[in-house]
Short mmCIF file of C-alpha atoms and ligand atoms in Angstrom, two decimals:
data_model
loop_
_atom_site.label_atom_id
_atom_site.label_comp_id
_atom_site.label_asym_id
_atom_site.label_seq_id
_atom_site.Cartn_x
_atom_site.Cartn_y
_atom_site.Cartn_z
CA MET L 1 0.00 -0.01 0.00
CA THR L 2 1.39 3.42 -0.94
CA TRP L 3 1.36 6.41 1.40
CA GLY L 4 -1.31 7.99 -0.78
CA ARG L 5 -3.53 5.00 -0.48
CA ARG L 6 -2.93 4.80 3.26
CA TRP L 7 -3.88 8.40 3.63
CA TYR L 8 -7.03 7.75 1.62
CA ALA L 9 -7.95 4.70 3.66
CA GLY L 10 -7.35 6.65 6.85
CA ALA L 11 -9.52 9.56 5.71
CA LEU L 12 -12.27 7.16 4.66
CA ALA L 13 -12.15 5.46 8.05
CA VAL L 14 -12.45 8.85 9.82
CA ALA L 15 -15.27 9.89 7.51
CA LEU L 16 -17.14 6.64 8.20
CA LEU L 17 -16.50 7.06 11.94
CA LEU L 18 -17.79 10.65 11.91
CA GLY L 19 -20.66 9.55 9.75
CA GLY L 20 -21.33 6.85 12.27
CA CYS L 21 -21.57 9.47 15.02
CA THR L 22 -24.19 11.43 13.06
CA GLY L 23 -26.17 8.35 12.07
CA GLY L 24 -24.48 6.47 9.24
CA ASP L 25 -22.52 6.60 6.03
CA PRO L 26 -22.36 10.28 4.99
CA ARG L 27 -23.09 9.39 1.35
CA PHE L 28 -26.61 8.43 2.36
CA ARG L 29 -29.30 10.51 4.04
CA PRO L 30 -33.04 9.99 4.59
CA GLY L 31 -35.33 11.10 1.73
CA ALA L 32 -37.84 13.86 2.49
CA ALA L 33 -41.26 12.82 3.83
CA ASP L 34 -43.14 15.02 1.36
CA ALA L 35 -42.79 16.94 -1.90
CA GLY L 36 -42.81 20.31 -0.09
CA ASP L 37 -46.09 21.43 -1.74
CA PRO L 38 -48.06 23.46 0.86
CA TYR L 39 -51.39 22.52 -0.78
CA VAL L 40 -50.83 18.86 0.07
CA PRO L 41 -48.78 18.51 3.24
CA GLY L 42 -47.41 15.00 3.56
CA ALA L 43 -48.05 14.09 -0.09
CA GLY L 44 -45.18 13.05 -2.31
CA ASN L 45 -41.69 12.28 -1.09
CA GLY L 46 -38.14 13.32 -1.73
CA GLY L 47 -34.95 11.64 -2.95
CA TYR L 48 -36.18 9.54 -5.84
CA ASP L 49 -38.13 9.61 -9.06
CA VAL L 50 -40.51 6.78 -9.94
CA GLY L 51 -40.43 5.44 -13.50
CA HIS L 52 -43.01 2.66 -13.30
CA TYR L 53 -45.60 1.08 -11.04
CA ALA L 54 -46.60 -2.57 -11.56
CA LEU L 55 -49.64 -3.33 -9.42
CA THR L 56 -51.16 -6.79 -8.93
CA LEU L 57 -54.37 -6.48 -6.91
CA ARG L 58 -57.26 -8.57 -5.76
CA TYR L 59 -60.48 -7.06 -4.44
CA ASP L 60 -63.39 -8.91 -2.90
CA PRO L 61 -66.57 -6.81 -2.57
CA ALA L 62 -67.90 -9.43 -0.12
CA ASP L 63 -65.56 -8.21 2.62
CA ASP L 64 -64.09 -5.03 1.02
CA ARG L 65 -60.57 -6.46 1.29
CA LEU L 66 -57.87 -5.39 -1.08
CA THR L 67 -54.72 -7.52 -1.40
CA GLY L 68 -51.84 -5.99 -3.28
CA GLN L 69 -48.41 -6.50 -4.60
CA ALA L 70 -46.77 -3.28 -5.86
CA THR L 71 -43.45 -3.15 -7.68
CA VAL L 72 -42.16 0.40 -7.92
CA THR L 73 -39.19 1.07 -10.14
CA ALA L 74 -37.43 4.33 -9.27
CA THR L 75 -34.16 6.24 -9.57
CA ALA L 76 -32.49 7.75 -6.55
CA THR L 77 -31.97 11.51 -7.02
CA ALA L 78 -29.86 11.74 -3.85
CA GLY L 79 -27.91 9.16 -1.83
CA LEU L 80 -30.61 7.53 0.32
CA SER L 81 -30.30 5.79 3.66
CA ARG L 82 -34.09 5.44 3.75
CA PHE L 83 -37.07 6.79 1.83
CA HIS L 84 -40.81 7.25 2.12
CA LEU L 85 -43.77 6.08 0.07
CA ASP L 86 -47.33 7.41 0.65
CA LEU L 87 -49.78 4.78 1.82
CA ALA L 88 -52.95 5.63 3.75
CA GLY L 89 -54.30 2.84 5.95
CA LEU L 90 -53.71 -0.78 4.86
CA THR L 91 -51.21 -3.17 6.40
CA VAL L 92 -47.78 -3.78 4.95
CA ASP L 93 -46.65 -7.40 5.18
CA ARG L 94 -43.27 -7.31 3.45
CA VAL L 95 -40.95 -4.88 1.63
CA ARG L 96 -38.00 -5.79 -0.57
CA VAL L 97 -35.56 -3.40 -2.18
CA ASP L 98 -33.73 -4.84 -5.18
CA GLY L 99 -34.87 -8.26 -4.04
CA ALA L 100 -33.48 -8.02 -0.52
CA PRO L 101 -35.73 -7.76 2.53
CA ALA L 102 -35.92 -4.15 3.77
CA LYS L 103 -36.90 -2.73 7.13
CA HIS L 104 -40.18 -0.85 7.07
CA ARG L 105 -42.39 1.09 9.49
CA ARG L 106 -45.56 3.11 9.24
CA ASP L 107 -45.75 6.76 10.31
CA GLY L 108 -49.32 7.90 9.68
CA ALA L 109 -49.93 7.82 5.92
CA GLU L 110 -46.19 7.24 5.27
CA LEU L 111 -44.46 3.95 4.65
CA VAL L 112 -40.81 4.42 5.66
CA VAL L 113 -38.43 1.96 4.00
CA THR L 114 -34.85 1.34 5.12
CA PRO L 115 -32.98 -0.77 2.58
CA ALA L 116 -30.26 -3.13 3.77
CA GLN L 117 -27.79 -0.96 1.90
CA GLY L 118 -27.79 2.76 1.09
CA LEU L 119 -28.95 3.73 -2.41
CA PRO L 120 -26.36 5.90 -4.22
CA ALA L 121 -27.58 8.96 -6.13
CA GLY L 122 -28.44 7.98 -9.70
CA LYS L 123 -29.08 4.35 -8.88
CA ARG L 124 -32.15 2.67 -10.30
CA PHE L 125 -33.88 0.48 -7.76
CA THR L 126 -36.94 -1.63 -7.30
CA VAL L 127 -39.27 -1.68 -4.28
CA GLU L 128 -41.67 -4.54 -3.83
CA VAL L 129 -44.43 -4.04 -1.33
CA ALA L 130 -46.87 -6.77 -0.27
CA TYR L 131 -49.89 -5.20 1.50
CA GLY L 132 -53.57 -5.49 2.12
CA GLY L 133 -56.61 -4.49 4.16
CA VAL L 134 -59.86 -2.65 3.88
CA PRO L 135 -59.14 0.66 2.05
CA GLN L 136 -60.74 3.86 3.32
CA PRO L 137 -61.78 7.14 1.64
CA GLN L 138 -59.99 10.38 2.54
CA PRO L 139 -61.35 13.94 2.77
CA LEU L 140 -61.09 16.34 -0.17
CA PRO L 141 -59.96 19.98 0.23
CA SER L 142 -63.52 21.35 0.53
CA ALA L 143 -66.35 19.65 2.35
CA GLU L 144 -68.96 20.05 -0.46
CA LEU L 145 -66.94 17.66 -2.63
CA GLY L 146 -67.34 14.83 -0.13
CA ASP L 147 -64.53 12.27 0.08
CA GLY L 148 -61.93 11.13 -2.41
CA GLY L 149 -59.84 8.03 -2.47
CA PHE L 150 -61.09 4.46 -2.24
CA HIS L 151 -64.87 4.04 -1.83
CA ALA L 152 -66.32 0.59 -1.32
CA THR L 153 -69.71 0.35 -3.15
CA PRO L 154 -72.39 -2.34 -2.77
CA ASP L 155 -71.15 -4.13 -5.91
CA GLY L 156 -67.48 -3.12 -5.96
CA ALA L 157 -65.37 0.00 -5.42
CA ILE L 158 -64.37 3.37 -6.85
CA ALA L 159 -60.88 4.82 -6.31
CA LEU L 160 -60.87 8.41 -7.40
CA GLY L 161 -59.86 11.86 -6.12
CA GLN L 162 -57.87 15.04 -6.52
CA PRO L 163 -55.39 16.29 -5.31
CA GLU L 164 -54.73 12.92 -3.68
CA SER L 165 -56.34 9.47 -3.85
CA ALA L 166 -53.74 6.92 -5.02
CA SER L 167 -52.23 6.38 -1.58
CA THR L 168 -55.54 4.89 -0.40
CA TRP L 169 -54.95 1.87 -2.69
CA PHE L 170 -51.26 1.54 -3.46
CA PRO L 171 -47.85 2.75 -2.17
CA VAL L 172 -46.96 5.78 -4.24
CA ASN L 173 -45.00 8.99 -4.59
CA ASP L 174 -48.29 10.89 -4.49
CA HIS L 175 -47.53 14.21 -6.21
CA PRO L 176 -48.02 15.21 -9.85
CA SER L 177 -44.38 16.33 -10.14
CA ASP L 178 -43.42 12.62 -10.24
CA LYS L 179 -45.20 11.05 -13.20
CA ALA L 180 -44.73 7.39 -14.09
CA THR L 181 -46.02 4.61 -16.35
CA TYR L 182 -48.30 1.88 -14.98
CA ASP L 183 -49.24 -1.77 -15.44
CA LEU L 184 -52.22 -3.02 -13.47
CA ALA L 185 -53.69 -6.47 -13.04
CA VAL L 186 -56.88 -6.55 -10.92
CA THR L 187 -58.61 -9.77 -9.91
CA VAL L 188 -62.32 -9.54 -9.01
CA PRO L 189 -65.18 -12.05 -8.79
CA ASP L 190 -66.47 -13.28 -12.17
CA GLY L 191 -69.17 -11.10 -13.62
CA LEU L 192 -67.79 -7.80 -12.29
CA ALA L 193 -65.82 -5.33 -14.36
CA ALA L 194 -62.48 -3.88 -13.15
CA LEU L 195 -61.71 -0.72 -15.09
CA SER L 196 -58.65 1.45 -14.99
CA ASN L 197 -56.41 3.70 -17.13
CA GLY L 198 -54.82 3.11 -20.49
CA VAL L 199 -54.84 0.27 -22.99
CA PRO L 200 -56.87 -2.84 -22.18
CA LYS L 201 -54.63 -5.93 -22.02
CA GLY L 202 -57.36 -8.50 -21.83
CA THR L 203 -59.12 -10.53 -19.18
CA GLU L 204 -58.70 -14.06 -17.93
CA SER L 205 -60.91 -16.17 -15.67
CA ARG L 206 -59.99 -18.92 -13.26
CA ALA L 207 -61.87 -20.54 -10.38
CA GLY L 208 -64.54 -17.92 -10.10
CA TRP L 209 -62.26 -14.88 -10.38
CA THR L 210 -61.44 -12.71 -13.38
CA THR L 211 -58.24 -10.75 -13.85
CA TRP L 212 -58.47 -7.50 -15.82
CA ARG L 213 -55.21 -6.03 -17.15
CA TRP L 214 -54.51 -2.41 -18.08
CA SER L 215 -51.38 -0.63 -19.22
CA GLU L 216 -50.70 3.12 -19.28
CA GLY L 217 -47.50 3.71 -21.24
CA SER L 218 -47.47 7.51 -21.05
CA PRO L 219 -46.27 9.14 -17.83
CA MET L 220 -49.27 9.67 -15.52
CA ALA L 221 -49.65 11.76 -12.34
CA SER L 222 -50.78 9.58 -9.43
CA TYR L 223 -54.12 11.41 -8.89
CA LEU L 224 -55.02 10.53 -12.44
CA THR L 225 -55.08 6.82 -11.69
CA THR L 226 -58.46 5.23 -11.12
CA LEU L 227 -59.85 1.82 -10.28
CA VAL L 228 -63.56 1.18 -10.79
CA ILE L 229 -64.98 -2.25 -9.91
CA GLY L 230 -68.62 -3.34 -10.22
CA ASN L 231 -71.54 -4.06 -12.50
CA TYR L 232 -70.92 -2.01 -15.63
CA ARG L 233 -71.97 -2.15 -19.25
CA VAL L 234 -68.52 -2.11 -20.88
CA SER L 235 -68.11 -1.22 -24.51
CA THR L 236 -64.77 -1.93 -26.18
CA GLY L 237 -64.00 -0.55 -29.60
CA THR L 238 -61.48 1.62 -31.37
CA HIS L 239 -61.35 5.29 -32.27
CA ALA L 240 -58.80 6.85 -34.61
CA GLY L 241 -56.89 3.53 -34.48
CA LYS L 242 -56.63 3.42 -30.70
CA PRO L 243 -58.66 1.43 -28.15
CA LEU L 244 -61.81 3.15 -26.89
CA VAL L 245 -63.29 1.64 -23.68
CA THR L 246 -66.39 3.19 -22.15
CA ALA L 247 -68.36 1.85 -19.22
CA VAL L 248 -71.66 2.88 -17.72
CA ALA L 249 -72.94 1.60 -14.39
CA ALA L 250 -75.57 -1.12 -14.97
CA ALA L 251 -77.83 0.73 -12.53
CA LEU L 252 -78.14 3.60 -15.07
CA PRO L 253 -80.42 3.27 -18.10
CA ALA L 254 -78.79 1.64 -21.15
CA ASP L 255 -79.73 4.47 -23.52
CA GLY L 256 -80.14 7.31 -21.00
CA PRO L 257 -78.25 10.62 -20.96
CA ALA L 258 -75.10 9.18 -19.36
CA ALA L 259 -74.70 6.52 -22.02
CA THR L 260 -75.47 8.87 -24.93
CA SER L 261 -73.06 11.51 -23.58
CA VAL L 262 -70.02 9.23 -23.11
CA ALA L 263 -70.85 7.66 -26.49
CA ARG L 264 -69.72 10.97 -28.03
CA THR L 265 -66.22 10.69 -26.48
CA GLY L 266 -64.48 10.06 -29.84
CA GLU L 267 -66.29 12.96 -31.53
CA VAL L 268 -65.52 15.39 -28.70
CA ALA L 269 -61.88 14.29 -28.54
CA ASP L 270 -61.53 14.86 -32.30
CA PHE L 271 -63.01 18.35 -31.99
CA LEU L 272 -60.50 19.18 -29.26
CA ALA L 273 -57.63 17.66 -31.27
CA GLY L 274 -58.58 20.10 -34.03
CA ARG L 275 -57.94 22.98 -31.59
CA PHE L 276 -55.18 21.67 -29.31
CA GLY L 277 -53.21 19.30 -31.57
CA PRO L 278 -52.99 15.48 -31.58
CA TYR L 279 -54.69 13.51 -28.81
CA PRO L 280 -51.79 12.80 -26.43
CA PHE L 281 -52.48 9.17 -25.32
CA GLU L 282 -52.78 5.63 -26.61
CA ALA L 283 -56.37 4.97 -25.55
CA TYR L 284 -59.73 6.73 -25.17
CA GLY L 285 -62.62 6.20 -22.82
CA GLY L 286 -64.91 7.20 -19.99
CA ILE L 287 -66.67 5.62 -16.98
CA VAL L 288 -69.99 6.72 -15.53
CA VAL L 289 -70.54 5.54 -11.96
CA ALA L 290 -73.92 5.39 -10.22
CA ASP L 291 -72.67 6.13 -6.68
CA GLU L 292 -74.20 9.42 -5.44
CA ARG L 293 -71.17 10.07 -3.23
CA ILE L 294 -69.16 10.79 -6.37
CA ARG L 295 -70.28 14.45 -6.75
CA TYR L 296 -67.72 15.27 -9.37
CA ALA L 297 -66.05 14.17 -12.57
CA LEU L 298 -62.32 13.59 -12.78
CA GLU L 299 -59.97 13.60 -15.76
CA THR L 300 -58.42 10.21 -14.92
CA GLN L 301 -55.89 9.58 -17.71
CA THR L 302 -57.38 8.21 -20.96
CA ARG L 303 -60.61 7.34 -19.10
CA PRO L 304 -62.36 10.12 -17.16
CA VAL L 305 -64.83 9.13 -14.40
CA TYR L 306 -68.17 10.93 -14.26
CA GLY L 307 -70.48 11.04 -11.21
CA PRO L 308 -74.17 10.39 -11.90
CA GLY L 309 -75.21 13.95 -11.06
CA PHE L 310 -73.94 15.29 -14.42
CA PHE L 311 -76.59 13.32 -16.31
CA ARG L 312 -79.73 14.04 -14.37
CA GLY L 313 -82.84 15.68 -15.86
CA GLY L 314 -82.94 13.45 -18.93
CA ARG L 315 -80.63 15.70 -20.99
CA PRO L 316 -77.27 14.53 -22.32
CA ASN L 317 -74.29 16.55 -21.03
CA THR L 318 -71.40 16.67 -23.45
CA GLU L 319 -69.94 19.80 -21.85
CA VAL L 320 -68.65 17.80 -18.93
CA VAL L 321 -67.22 15.31 -21.45
CA ALA L 322 -65.47 18.18 -23.26
CA HIS L 323 -64.12 19.44 -19.92
CA GLU L 324 -62.66 16.06 -18.87
CA LEU L 325 -61.33 15.31 -22.34
CA ALA L 326 -59.69 18.75 -22.54
CA HIS L 327 -57.82 17.81 -19.37
CA GLN L 328 -56.14 14.96 -21.29
CA TRP L 329 -54.08 17.73 -22.89
CA PHE L 330 -54.24 20.29 -20.03
CA GLY L 331 -53.43 18.53 -16.76
CA ASP L 332 -52.74 14.97 -17.89
CA SER L 333 -50.23 15.33 -20.70
CA VAL L 334 -48.97 18.69 -19.45
CA SER L 335 -49.18 18.38 -15.66
CA LEU L 336 -48.73 20.66 -12.71
CA ALA L 337 -45.39 20.98 -10.98
CA ARG L 338 -47.33 22.30 -7.94
CA TRP L 339 -51.00 22.59 -7.06
CA SER L 340 -51.03 26.41 -6.71
CA ASP L 341 -50.97 26.56 -10.57
CA ILE L 342 -54.19 24.51 -10.92
CA TRP L 343 -55.81 27.23 -13.04
CA LEU L 344 -53.51 25.94 -15.88
CA ASN L 345 -55.65 22.76 -15.81
CA GLU L 346 -59.05 24.13 -14.96
CA GLY L 347 -58.98 27.43 -16.85
CA PHE L 348 -58.19 25.67 -20.12
CA ALA L 349 -60.64 22.77 -19.47
CA THR L 350 -63.42 25.30 -18.74
CA TYR L 351 -62.49 27.27 -21.88
CA ALA L 352 -62.69 24.03 -23.86
CA GLU L 353 -66.29 23.62 -22.61
CA TRP L 354 -67.06 27.06 -24.02
CA LEU L 355 -65.44 26.13 -27.35
CA TRP L 356 -67.35 22.81 -27.54
CA ALA L 357 -70.68 24.45 -26.62
CA GLU L 358 -70.27 26.98 -29.43
CA HIS L 359 -69.34 24.22 -31.90
CA ASP L 360 -72.23 22.00 -30.76
CA GLY L 361 -74.86 24.64 -31.37
CA GLY L 362 -74.96 26.10 -27.87
CA ARG L 363 -73.95 29.51 -26.58
CA SER L 364 -71.16 31.38 -28.28
CA VAL L 365 -67.84 31.81 -26.47
CA ALA L 366 -68.47 35.63 -26.44
CA GLN L 367 -71.85 35.15 -24.74
CA THR L 368 -70.44 32.78 -22.14
CA PHE L 369 -67.53 35.15 -21.55
CA ASP L 370 -69.88 38.08 -20.90
CA THR L 371 -72.02 36.12 -18.44
CA VAL L 372 -69.04 34.75 -16.52
CA TYR L 373 -67.25 38.16 -16.55
CA ALA L 374 -70.29 39.85 -14.94
CA ALA L 375 -70.40 37.23 -12.18
CA THR L 376 -66.68 37.20 -11.36
CA ASP L 377 -65.34 38.23 -7.95
CA TRP L 378 -62.07 39.90 -8.90
CA THR L 379 -60.74 39.85 -5.35
CA ARG L 380 -60.11 36.12 -5.69
CA PRO L 381 -56.96 35.11 -7.59
CA SER L 382 -56.69 32.28 -10.11
CA VAL L 383 -53.04 31.65 -9.26
CA ASP L 384 -52.32 30.43 -5.76
CA PRO L 385 -55.99 30.36 -4.66
CA GLY L 386 -55.17 28.46 -1.45
CA ARG L 387 -55.94 24.79 -0.76
CA ALA L 388 -59.62 25.51 0.05
CA GLY L 389 -59.92 27.53 -3.17
CA MET L 390 -58.39 24.91 -5.48
CA PHE L 391 -61.74 24.05 -7.08
CA GLY L 392 -63.36 27.47 -6.86
CA ASP L 393 -64.68 29.84 -9.52
CA ALA L 394 -61.48 31.90 -9.44
CA VAL L 395 -59.67 28.80 -10.78
CA TYR L 396 -62.24 27.51 -13.26
CA GLN L 397 -64.18 30.54 -14.45
CA ARG L 398 -61.71 33.37 -13.96
CA GLY L 399 -59.02 31.05 -15.36
CA ALA L 400 -61.14 30.62 -18.53
CA LEU L 401 -61.72 34.40 -18.81
CA ALA L 402 -57.92 34.86 -18.75
CA VAL L 403 -57.54 32.29 -21.57
CA HIS L 404 -60.10 34.19 -23.67
CA ALA L 405 -58.40 37.55 -22.88
CA LEU L 406 -55.13 36.11 -24.12
CA ARG L 407 -56.83 34.97 -27.32
CA ARG L 408 -58.27 38.43 -27.89
CA ALA L 409 -54.96 40.11 -27.18
CA VAL L 410 -52.86 38.07 -29.60
CA GLY L 411 -55.52 37.02 -32.15
CA ASP L 412 -56.75 33.53 -33.13
CA GLU L 413 -53.77 32.53 -35.23
CA THR L 414 -51.17 33.29 -32.56
CA PHE L 415 -53.38 32.03 -29.73
CA PHE L 416 -53.75 28.55 -31.24
CA ARG L 417 -50.02 28.53 -32.14
CA ILE L 418 -49.30 29.20 -28.45
CA VAL L 419 -51.70 26.51 -27.29
CA ARG L 420 -50.48 23.82 -29.70
CA GLY L 421 -46.83 24.69 -29.29
CA TRP L 422 -47.09 24.65 -25.50
CA LEU L 423 -48.78 21.26 -25.47
CA ALA L 424 -46.25 19.82 -27.90
CA GLU L 425 -43.22 21.21 -26.06
CA ARG L 426 -44.38 20.15 -22.60
CA ARG L 427 -46.02 16.86 -23.55
CA ASN L 428 -45.63 14.18 -20.83
CA GLY L 429 -44.03 16.77 -18.56
CA THR L 430 -44.89 19.28 -15.82
CA ALA L 431 -45.03 23.07 -15.85
CA THR L 432 -45.74 26.23 -13.89
CA THR L 433 -47.69 29.44 -14.61
CA ALA L 434 -44.38 31.28 -15.21
CA ASP L 435 -43.39 28.65 -17.80
CA PHE L 436 -46.68 29.24 -19.62
CA VAL L 437 -46.46 33.01 -19.61
CA GLY L 438 -42.84 32.86 -20.76
CA TYR L 439 -43.79 30.49 -23.61
CA ALA L 440 -46.71 32.67 -24.73
CA GLU L 441 -44.45 35.72 -24.78
CA ARG L 442 -41.88 33.96 -26.87
CA VAL L 443 -44.41 32.78 -29.46
CA ALA L 444 -46.27 36.09 -29.55
CA ASP L 445 -42.96 38.01 -29.46
CA HIS L 446 -44.76 40.45 -27.21
CA PRO L 447 -44.88 41.03 -23.41
CA LEU L 448 -48.01 39.27 -22.04
CA ARG L 449 -47.20 39.15 -18.35
CA PRO L 450 -49.00 42.44 -17.51
CA LEU L 451 -52.14 41.26 -19.35
CA LEU L 452 -52.15 37.81 -17.74
CA ASP L 453 -51.40 39.23 -14.30
CA ALA L 454 -54.40 41.52 -14.56
CA TRP L 455 -56.71 38.68 -15.70
CA LEU L 456 -55.36 36.06 -13.28
CA VAL L 457 -54.59 37.90 -10.09
CA GLY L 458 -55.44 41.61 -10.38
CA ALA L 459 -57.98 42.85 -7.79
CA THR L 460 -60.12 44.84 -10.25
CA ALA L 461 -62.08 43.91 -13.41
CA PRO L 462 -59.80 44.30 -16.46
CA THR L 463 -61.01 45.48 -19.86
CA LEU L 464 -61.21 42.83 -22.60
CA PRO L 465 -58.67 43.59 -25.35
N1 LIG X 501 -60.75 18.32 -11.42
C1 LIG X 501 -62.10 17.87 -11.60
C2 LIG X 501 -62.58 18.50 -12.89
O1 LIG X 501 -62.39 19.67 -13.04
C3 LIG X 501 -63.09 18.23 -10.56
C4 LIG X 501 -62.77 18.02 -9.16
C5 LIG X 501 -62.67 18.96 -8.28
C6 LIG X 501 -62.60 16.83 -8.46
N2 LIG X 501 -62.38 18.43 -7.09
C7 LIG X 501 -62.36 17.12 -7.16
C8 LIG X 501 -62.65 15.50 -8.83
C9 LIG X 501 -62.12 16.16 -6.22
C10 LIG X 501 -62.41 14.54 -7.90
C11 LIG X 501 -62.18 14.89 -6.58
O2 LIG X 501 -63.09 17.82 -13.72
ZN1 ZN X 502 -61.50 20.20 -14.50
#
């Protein structure tokens, strides 16, 4: 051994010793317990980036028990001595990291995993979690929305909710800033459907149970996952060369307004593609549930879920279909880096409703604009509306007013160039309001920040350009 090497070995020994005093090898530190997003304290985690979730689940509506095996493939973004996954309720039986048993403990809705060896920054690793139990719903940001997360129903279950829901049924990095691809195999009693996101990969039956397989190959934010189990009329076809799967709860009439509205999914998607550019995913669809506790619709990726309330009164409702399908571009393909920018999702999805209504023989965009403008409370901001304001009019309606004001300021040709270019450039990624404003200014070659500030956050009514 040379002197140099001896010096190195000595220094390493001292470093390890010092590290030992402060709790371990200094190359490895615990990953953060959340993503640091104040709208969702505790949600998400630090120190790694998930690439893929492979979920193998079994659900029995007879006793509401879910049994799961999750394989999470991730890359360490820092040297990790331990790391968190989000998991609300449920019991963890076993955790392996790269095939080796790992220590694990629960801390509220966190699953804390300590691998046998530290994970160096940049390392790809696999976490296998065997878990099970009776999943529970979780409260949404405002009480009127009811609960999100996993709901047991008389015939099955519905897992759905924003800004969080995934952690009620699988271990997850539950923040939209960490998108990943998914494979899901769900086993349910014969005769029930088990619907989820993405491309259908077939079903197979054995001994009274049927396994339904789904694959989402485009990165997906965790709140955009869904699992719907029960008695459904499932229709499987293709649209524009891609699988189209729609499902309507068997409790709803076969040719009622829910069925006729989701039947127009392909037509509405094509209309939006004409405005926004190519449909971003490999499958189309929609699911209408009958459970009255689902008082909302959600843009779950490739396959939005609609509550029964949207289709009451005997009339079809394609505006909600246009809204949820518009989210496939705004929110699903281009996702939020943080929840305070949610107007980027909802403002554009609401504006898409206005565009669709005008196209479908309803009110013109100008008429809708005038009505909404007159009703707007300008003291409430679209950007950073607060957790309780995430789903308020300042986000949806004022956000849409701002989109229209931008269109009027730059003209139709530039406006749709901004929209299409933005969606193409940010496809499968995440973004902030500042990213959008910067992009629009570059395409328009004109400062737009003052205009968008006035429409999004100014405290007084602006004048339409
Ligand atoms: N983002 C949904 C939409 O605009 C609506 C929504 C608001 C929602 N809050 C929710 C959906 C809570 C599920 C849970 O279509
Ligand atoms: Zn929406």
